[in-house]
Amino acid sequence: MQPKGISIFGLVTIIILITACGDKIKPGTTEKKSSGTIRAAVGTATISDQPFIYTAVGTVEARTSSTLSGKVMGTIRAINVKEGDRVKKGDVLVIIDDRQVIADFDQAEAGLAEAQRALQAAKASRDAAEVDAKLAEATFNRYQRLLAEESASPQEFDEVQARYDKAFSGLNQAQAMVAAAAQRVNQAKAGVASAGIGKKDVQVQAPYDGTVTAKMAHVGDLAAPGTPLLTLEGGGGYQVKLILPEVHIETIIPGQPLAAIIPSLTDLTLNGAVETISPIADQRTRSFYVKVNLPENKNIRAGMFARVAIPVGQAGMIAIPQTAVIERGQLTGFYLIGKENIAHFRLLRTGRTLGKQVEVVSGLKEGDRYVVDPGSEMSDGVTVEVTS
């Protein structure tokens, strides 16, 4: 029967131990209370106006960028560059087959020669008509005198007048033909000039110094007017093109400094400035395009994702130094100074980082005192001797 007695005694012992450990742990305390005194700076939580920041997203692009295309129809004979190549203004980048252009030029010159011959023929006809008109005019004047002297019959005068009218009608017609032939010559000359320009357009040249960033065609492809061939970026730096909702458009002006962050470059922060603001909003998104110039930086590339911080107003909030915030695993807290200057570790919820301070979302209210920079010796329950 001895084993049964031992079992009952052990059960009673366990019940006593469970009862002794039934007290709850107070929330907000994660460490054993300590005693002693530590000197530390103490701050008081106050509500202050801090800028409210709207984060706009955008894309980095070159300030100077062009898509080069052909101006004539023809097969691409050569492409002298590739992506990443640096080029100088006037460098020949693409060569297009010029056989069709030469044929068009020859045809234009033949048309000009024909128009010039037609003009010469029209001028000859006009000169002959002028001679006939002068003769008819002289005869008409003479018969007018004879008719007045009654030396010519009215019938004879009528015949002379008819020849006179016909001669001047023919002259007017000849002069109109000369004008029309001259117009055709001018058109033919314009055609020759256009064909001559086409001979130059078979070579696509760099409009400025820059870097080839994209190649959209290959040797043997058919180039047509307006068909993209290459993309060229100039050396004028980069900018961020972003979309800003219409509710915030009144908060920025050209030239306003703004901070731009490039996440892919380890959150590189650059001090930019507003370059342009679209004068009209996109009707679908009710937003405006804004371009923010960036300072020179060799690591920036077109197409990178960027965030731009835009102050759109102010809001009252509590902010404390980052040194007052303690990170312990997944917990964030601080040391609250209670009665008799005793430090108590309390949990804290933080928001945005504002320079060397951090926004407090919850866990701290106005008027609360806290340890500004708790060292490694600070612990829950110690007495804090406040230093200035």
Coordinates of C-alpha atoms in Angstrom, one line a residue:
M1 CA 0.0 0.0 0.0
Q2 CA 3.1 2.3 0.2
P3 CA 3.2 3.2 -3.5
K4 CA -0.4 4.5 -3.3
G5 CA 0.5 6.8 -0.4
I6 CA 3.4 8.3 -2.3
S7 CA 1.2 8.9 -5.4
I8 CA -1.3 10.9 -3.3
F9 CA 1.5 13.0 -1.8
G10 CA 3.0 13.8 -5.2
L11 CA -0.4 14.8 -6.6
V12 CA -0.9 17.3 -3.7
T13 CA 2.5 18.7 -4.3
I14 CA 1.8 19.4 -8.0
I15 CA -1.5 21.1 -7.2
I16 CA 0.3 23.4 -4.7
L17 CA 2.9 24.3 -7.3
I18 CA 0.3 25.1 -10.0
T19 CA -1.6 27.3 -7.6
A20 CA 1.6 29.2 -6.7
C21 CA 2.3 29.9 -10.4
G22 CA -1.2 31.2 -11.3
D23 CA -0.4 34.9 -11.4
K24 CA -0.6 36.6 -14.8
I25 CA 2.4 38.4 -16.4
K26 CA 1.6 42.1 -16.9
P27 CA 1.5 43.1 -20.6
G28 CA 4.3 45.4 -21.9
T29 CA 7.0 43.9 -19.6
T30 CA 9.4 41.6 -21.3
E31 CA 12.3 41.5 -18.9
K32 CA 13.1 41.0 -15.2
K33 CA 12.8 44.1 -13.1
S34 CA 16.1 45.5 -11.9
S35 CA 17.1 48.0 -9.2
G36 CA 19.7 50.7 -9.1
T37 CA 20.2 54.2 -10.6
I38 CA 21.3 55.1 -14.1
R39 CA 21.9 58.6 -15.5
A40 CA 20.2 59.3 -18.8
A41 CA 18.7 62.0 -20.9
V42 CA 14.9 62.1 -20.8
G43 CA 12.5 63.6 -23.4
T44 CA 8.9 64.6 -23.3
A45 CA 6.5 63.5 -26.0
T46 CA 4.9 66.4 -27.8
I47 CA 2.6 66.8 -30.8
S48 CA 4.3 68.7 -33.6
D49 CA 3.4 69.5 -37.2
Q50 CA 5.3 67.3 -39.6
P51 CA 5.0 67.4 -43.4
F52 CA 2.6 64.8 -44.9
I53 CA 4.5 63.1 -47.7
Y54 CA 2.8 61.6 -50.8
T55 CA 5.1 59.0 -52.5
A56 CA 4.7 59.1 -56.2
V57 CA 6.2 56.3 -58.4
G58 CA 7.8 56.9 -61.7
T59 CA 10.4 55.7 -64.2
V60 CA 13.8 57.1 -64.9
E61 CA 14.4 58.3 -68.4
A62 CA 17.0 60.3 -70.3
R63 CA 16.3 64.1 -70.6
T64 CA 17.3 63.9 -74.2
S65 CA 16.2 60.8 -76.1
S66 CA 15.3 60.2 -79.7
T67 CA 14.0 57.3 -81.8
L68 CA 15.7 57.4 -85.1
S69 CA 13.8 56.2 -88.2
G70 CA 14.3 56.0 -91.9
K71 CA 12.8 58.7 -94.3
V72 CA 13.0 56.6 -97.4
M73 CA 11.8 53.2 -98.5
G74 CA 14.6 50.6 -99.0
T75 CA 16.4 47.6 -97.7
I76 CA 18.8 48.1 -94.8
R77 CA 22.4 47.5 -96.2
A78 CA 24.4 48.2 -93.0
I79 CA 23.9 49.1 -89.3
N80 CA 27.2 50.4 -88.0
V81 CA 26.4 50.5 -84.2
K82 CA 25.1 48.2 -81.4
E83 CA 23.5 48.8 -78.0
G84 CA 25.9 50.7 -75.7
D85 CA 28.0 52.3 -78.4
R86 CA 28.9 56.0 -78.0
V87 CA 28.4 58.1 -81.1
K88 CA 29.2 61.6 -82.2
K89 CA 27.0 64.0 -84.0
G90 CA 27.0 63.3 -87.7
D91 CA 28.2 59.7 -87.4
V92 CA 26.5 57.4 -90.0
L93 CA 24.5 54.8 -88.0
V94 CA 22.4 53.1 -90.7
I95 CA 22.8 52.8 -94.5
I96 CA 19.7 52.1 -96.7
D97 CA 19.9 50.7 -100.2
D98 CA 19.8 53.8 -102.5
R99 CA 18.8 52.2 -105.8
Q100 CA 15.2 53.2 -105.6
V101 CA 16.2 56.6 -104.4
I102 CA 18.5 57.1 -107.4
A103 CA 15.7 55.9 -109.8
D104 CA 13.3 58.4 -108.2
F105 CA 16.0 61.1 -108.7
D106 CA 16.5 60.3 -112.3
Q107 CA 12.8 60.3 -112.9
A108 CA 12.5 63.7 -111.3
E109 CA 15.3 65.1 -113.4
A110 CA 13.6 63.7 -116.6
G111 CA 10.3 65.3 -115.5
L112 CA 12.1 68.6 -115.0
A113 CA 13.7 68.5 -118.5
E114 CA 10.3 67.7 -120.1
A115 CA 8.7 70.6 -118.2
Q116 CA 11.5 73.0 -119.3
R117 CA 11.0 72.0 -122.9
A118 CA 7.2 72.6 -122.6
L119 CA 8.0 76.0 -121.1
Q120 CA 10.2 76.9 -124.1
A121 CA 7.5 75.8 -126.5
A122 CA 4.9 77.9 -124.6
K123 CA 7.2 80.9 -124.7
A124 CA 7.7 80.5 -128.5
S125 CA 3.9 80.3 -129.0
R126 CA 3.5 83.4 -126.8
D127 CA 6.1 85.3 -128.8
A128 CA 4.3 84.5 -132.1
A129 CA 1.0 85.5 -130.5
E130 CA 2.5 88.8 -129.5
V131 CA 3.7 89.5 -133.1
D132 CA 0.2 88.7 -134.4
A133 CA -1.4 90.9 -131.8
K134 CA 0.8 93.9 -132.6
L135 CA 0.0 93.5 -136.3
A136 CA -3.7 93.2 -135.6
E137 CA -3.5 96.3 -133.4
A138 CA -1.8 98.4 -136.0
T139 CA -4.3 97.3 -138.7
F140 CA -7.2 98.0 -136.3
N141 CA -5.9 101.5 -135.6
R142 CA -5.4 102.3 -139.3
Y143 CA -8.9 101.1 -140.2
Q144 CA -10.4 103.2 -137.4
R145 CA -8.9 106.3 -139.1
L146 CA -10.0 105.1 -142.5
L147 CA -13.5 104.5 -141.2
A148 CA -13.6 108.0 -139.8
E149 CA -12.5 109.4 -143.1
E150 CA -15.1 107.2 -144.9
S151 CA -12.3 105.6 -146.8
A152 CA -13.2 102.1 -145.6
S153 CA -16.5 100.4 -145.4
P154 CA -18.1 99.3 -142.1
Q155 CA -17.8 95.7 -143.3
E156 CA -14.1 96.0 -143.8
F157 CA -13.7 97.5 -140.4
D158 CA -15.7 94.7 -138.8
E159 CA -13.4 92.1 -140.3
V160 CA -10.3 94.0 -139.0
Q161 CA -11.8 94.3 -135.6
A162 CA -12.6 90.5 -135.5
R163 CA -9.0 89.7 -136.4
Y164 CA -7.9 92.1 -133.7
D165 CA -10.0 90.5 -131.0
K166 CA -8.9 87.0 -132.1
A167 CA -5.2 88.0 -132.0
F168 CA -5.4 89.3 -128.4
S169 CA -7.4 86.3 -127.3
G170 CA -4.7 84.1 -128.7
L171 CA -2.1 86.2 -126.9
N172 CA -3.9 85.8 -123.6
Q173 CA -4.1 82.1 -124.1
A174 CA -0.4 81.8 -124.9
Q175 CA 0.5 83.8 -121.8
A176 CA -1.6 81.5 -119.7
M177 CA 0.1 78.5 -121.2
V178 CA 3.5 80.0 -120.4
A179 CA 2.4 80.6 -116.7
A180 CA 1.2 77.0 -116.5
A181 CA 4.4 75.6 -118.0
A182 CA 6.4 77.7 -115.6
Q183 CA 4.4 76.3 -112.7
R184 CA 5.1 72.8 -113.9
V185 CA 8.8 73.6 -114.1
N186 CA 8.8 74.8 -110.5
Q187 CA 7.0 71.6 -109.4
A188 CA 9.6 69.5 -111.3
K189 CA 12.4 71.4 -109.6
A190 CA 10.8 70.7 -106.2
G191 CA 10.6 67.1 -107.1
V192 CA 14.3 67.0 -108.0
A193 CA 15.2 68.8 -104.8
S194 CA 13.1 66.3 -102.8
A195 CA 14.7 63.4 -104.6
G196 CA 18.1 64.9 -103.9
I197 CA 17.3 65.0 -100.2
G198 CA 16.3 61.4 -100.5
K199 CA 19.8 60.6 -101.7
K200 CA 21.1 62.0 -98.4
D201 CA 18.4 60.3 -96.4
V202 CA 19.7 56.8 -97.3
Q203 CA 22.2 57.5 -94.5
V204 CA 20.8 57.8 -91.0
Q205 CA 23.1 60.1 -89.0
A206 CA 23.4 60.8 -85.3
P207 CA 21.6 64.1 -84.5
Y208 CA 23.8 64.7 -81.4
D209 CA 26.4 63.1 -79.2
G210 CA 25.0 60.2 -77.3
T211 CA 24.7 56.5 -76.5
V212 CA 22.8 53.9 -78.6
T213 CA 20.3 52.3 -76.1
A214 CA 18.1 50.2 -78.4
K215 CA 18.4 48.6 -81.9
M216 CA 15.1 47.7 -83.5
A217 CA 16.2 46.6 -87.0
H218 CA 18.6 44.3 -88.7
V219 CA 20.5 44.2 -92.0
G220 CA 18.2 43.0 -94.7
D221 CA 15.0 44.5 -93.1
L222 CA 12.8 46.8 -95.2
A223 CA 13.1 50.4 -93.9
A224 CA 10.1 52.6 -94.4
P225 CA 9.5 56.2 -93.5
G226 CA 8.7 56.4 -89.8
T227 CA 9.8 52.8 -89.0
P228 CA 12.0 52.9 -85.8
L229 CA 15.6 51.8 -86.3
L230 CA 17.6 52.9 -83.3
T231 CA 17.1 54.7 -79.9
L232 CA 19.7 57.3 -79.0
E233 CA 20.1 59.0 -75.6
G234 CA 22.0 62.3 -75.2
G235 CA 24.4 63.1 -72.4
G236 CA 22.1 65.7 -70.6
G237 CA 21.4 63.6 -67.6
Y238 CA 18.3 61.8 -66.4
Q239 CA 14.9 62.6 -65.0
V240 CA 12.0 60.8 -63.4
K241 CA 8.7 60.8 -65.2
L242 CA 5.9 60.3 -62.6
I243 CA 2.1 60.4 -62.4
L244 CA 0.6 62.8 -59.8
P245 CA -3.1 62.7 -58.9
E246 CA -5.0 65.9 -59.6
V247 CA -5.7 66.4 -55.8
H248 CA -2.0 67.0 -55.3
I249 CA -1.2 69.0 -58.4
E250 CA -1.4 72.3 -56.7
T251 CA 1.3 71.3 -54.2
I252 CA 4.2 71.5 -56.6
I253 CA 5.6 74.2 -58.9
P254 CA 8.4 74.2 -61.5
G255 CA 11.8 74.3 -59.9
Q256 CA 10.6 72.9 -56.6
P257 CA 13.2 70.6 -55.0
L258 CA 12.1 67.0 -54.4
A259 CA 13.8 63.9 -53.1
A260 CA 13.9 60.9 -55.4
I261 CA 14.7 57.4 -54.2
I262 CA 16.1 54.6 -56.5
P263 CA 15.3 51.3 -54.7
S264 CA 17.4 49.2 -57.0
L265 CA 20.5 51.2 -56.0
T266 CA 20.2 50.4 -52.3
D267 CA 17.6 53.2 -51.8
L268 CA 19.9 55.8 -53.3
T269 CA 18.4 59.3 -52.5
L270 CA 19.0 62.1 -54.9
N271 CA 18.0 65.8 -54.6
G272 CA 16.0 66.5 -57.8
A273 CA 13.9 69.4 -59.0
V274 CA 10.6 69.7 -60.8
E275 CA 11.3 70.4 -64.5
T276 CA 7.9 70.3 -66.2
I277 CA 4.2 69.8 -65.2
S278 CA 1.7 68.6 -67.8
P279 CA -0.8 71.4 -68.5
I280 CA -3.7 68.9 -68.9
A281 CA -4.8 65.8 -66.9
D282 CA -5.2 62.4 -68.3
Q283 CA -9.0 61.9 -68.7
R284 CA -8.9 58.3 -67.7
T285 CA -6.7 58.5 -64.6
R286 CA -7.4 62.1 -63.6
S287 CA -3.7 62.6 -63.1
F288 CA -0.8 64.7 -64.4
Y289 CA 2.6 63.8 -65.8
V290 CA 5.4 65.5 -63.9
K291 CA 9.1 65.3 -64.8
V292 CA 11.7 65.7 -62.1
N293 CA 15.3 66.3 -63.1
L294 CA 18.0 64.3 -61.3
P295 CA 21.6 65.3 -60.6
E296 CA 24.4 63.5 -62.4
N297 CA 25.1 60.0 -61.2
K298 CA 27.0 57.3 -63.1
N299 CA 24.9 54.5 -61.6
I300 CA 21.5 55.7 -62.9
R301 CA 20.1 54.0 -66.0
A302 CA 17.0 54.7 -68.0
G303 CA 14.0 52.5 -67.1
M304 CA 14.8 52.2 -63.4
F305 CA 12.0 52.4 -60.9
A306 CA 11.9 55.5 -58.7
R307 CA 9.9 57.0 -55.9
V308 CA 9.6 60.7 -55.4
A309 CA 8.6 62.2 -52.0
I310 CA 6.2 65.1 -52.5
P311 CA 5.1 67.2 -49.4
V312 CA 1.4 67.7 -49.8
G313 CA 0.5 69.3 -46.4
Q314 CA 1.2 69.0 -42.7
A315 CA -0.2 66.8 -39.9
G316 CA 0.1 66.8 -36.2
M317 CA 2.0 63.8 -34.8
I318 CA 4.3 62.6 -32.1
A319 CA 7.9 61.9 -33.2
I320 CA 10.8 60.7 -31.0
P321 CA 14.5 60.2 -31.8
Q322 CA 15.4 57.0 -33.4
T323 CA 17.9 56.4 -30.6
A324 CA 14.9 56.0 -28.2
V325 CA 13.4 53.1 -30.1
I326 CA 14.6 49.6 -29.1
E327 CA 14.3 46.6 -31.4
R328 CA 14.2 43.2 -29.6
G329 CA 13.4 40.5 -32.1
Q330 CA 10.0 41.3 -33.6
L331 CA 9.2 43.6 -30.8
T332 CA 9.6 47.4 -30.9
G333 CA 9.6 49.4 -27.6
F334 CA 11.0 52.2 -25.5
Y335 CA 11.6 53.1 -21.9
L336 CA 8.8 55.1 -20.3
I337 CA 9.7 57.1 -17.3
G338 CA 7.0 56.6 -14.6
K339 CA 6.6 57.8 -11.1
E340 CA 9.7 58.4 -9.0
N341 CA 11.7 58.4 -12.4
I342 CA 11.5 54.6 -12.7
A343 CA 12.0 53.2 -16.2
H344 CA 9.5 50.8 -17.6
F345 CA 9.9 49.0 -20.9
R346 CA 6.8 49.5 -23.1
L347 CA 5.8 48.3 -26.6
L348 CA 5.7 50.9 -29.3
R349 CA 4.2 51.0 -32.9
T350 CA 6.2 53.3 -35.2
G351 CA 5.4 54.8 -38.6
R352 CA 7.4 56.8 -41.0
T353 CA 11.1 57.8 -40.6
L354 CA 11.5 61.6 -40.5
G355 CA 15.2 62.2 -40.7
K356 CA 16.7 61.3 -37.3
Q357 CA 13.2 60.9 -35.8
V358 CA 10.5 58.3 -36.2
E359 CA 6.7 58.7 -36.1
V360 CA 4.9 57.2 -33.2
V361 CA 1.6 55.6 -34.2
S362 CA 0.7 54.1 -30.8
G363 CA 2.1 53.3 -27.4
L364 CA 3.1 56.9 -26.5
K365 CA 0.9 59.9 -25.8
E366 CA 1.6 63.6 -25.4
G367 CA 3.2 64.4 -22.1
D368 CA 4.8 61.0 -21.6
R369 CA 8.5 61.0 -20.7
Y370 CA 10.9 58.6 -22.2
V371 CA 14.6 57.7 -22.2
V372 CA 16.2 59.5 -25.2
D373 CA 19.2 57.1 -25.7
P374 CA 19.0 54.0 -23.4
G375 CA 22.3 52.2 -23.2
S376 CA 23.0 48.6 -22.7
E377 CA 22.8 49.0 -18.9
M378 CA 19.2 50.3 -19.1
S379 CA 16.6 47.8 -17.9
D380 CA 13.1 47.7 -16.6
G381 CA 12.7 49.0 -13.0
V382 CA 15.9 51.0 -12.7
T383 CA 15.7 54.6 -11.4
V384 CA 16.7 57.2 -13.9
E385 CA 18.7 60.2 -12.8
V386 CA 17.7 62.8 -15.4
T387 CA 20.6 64.6 -17.1
S388 CA 20.3 67.9 -19.0

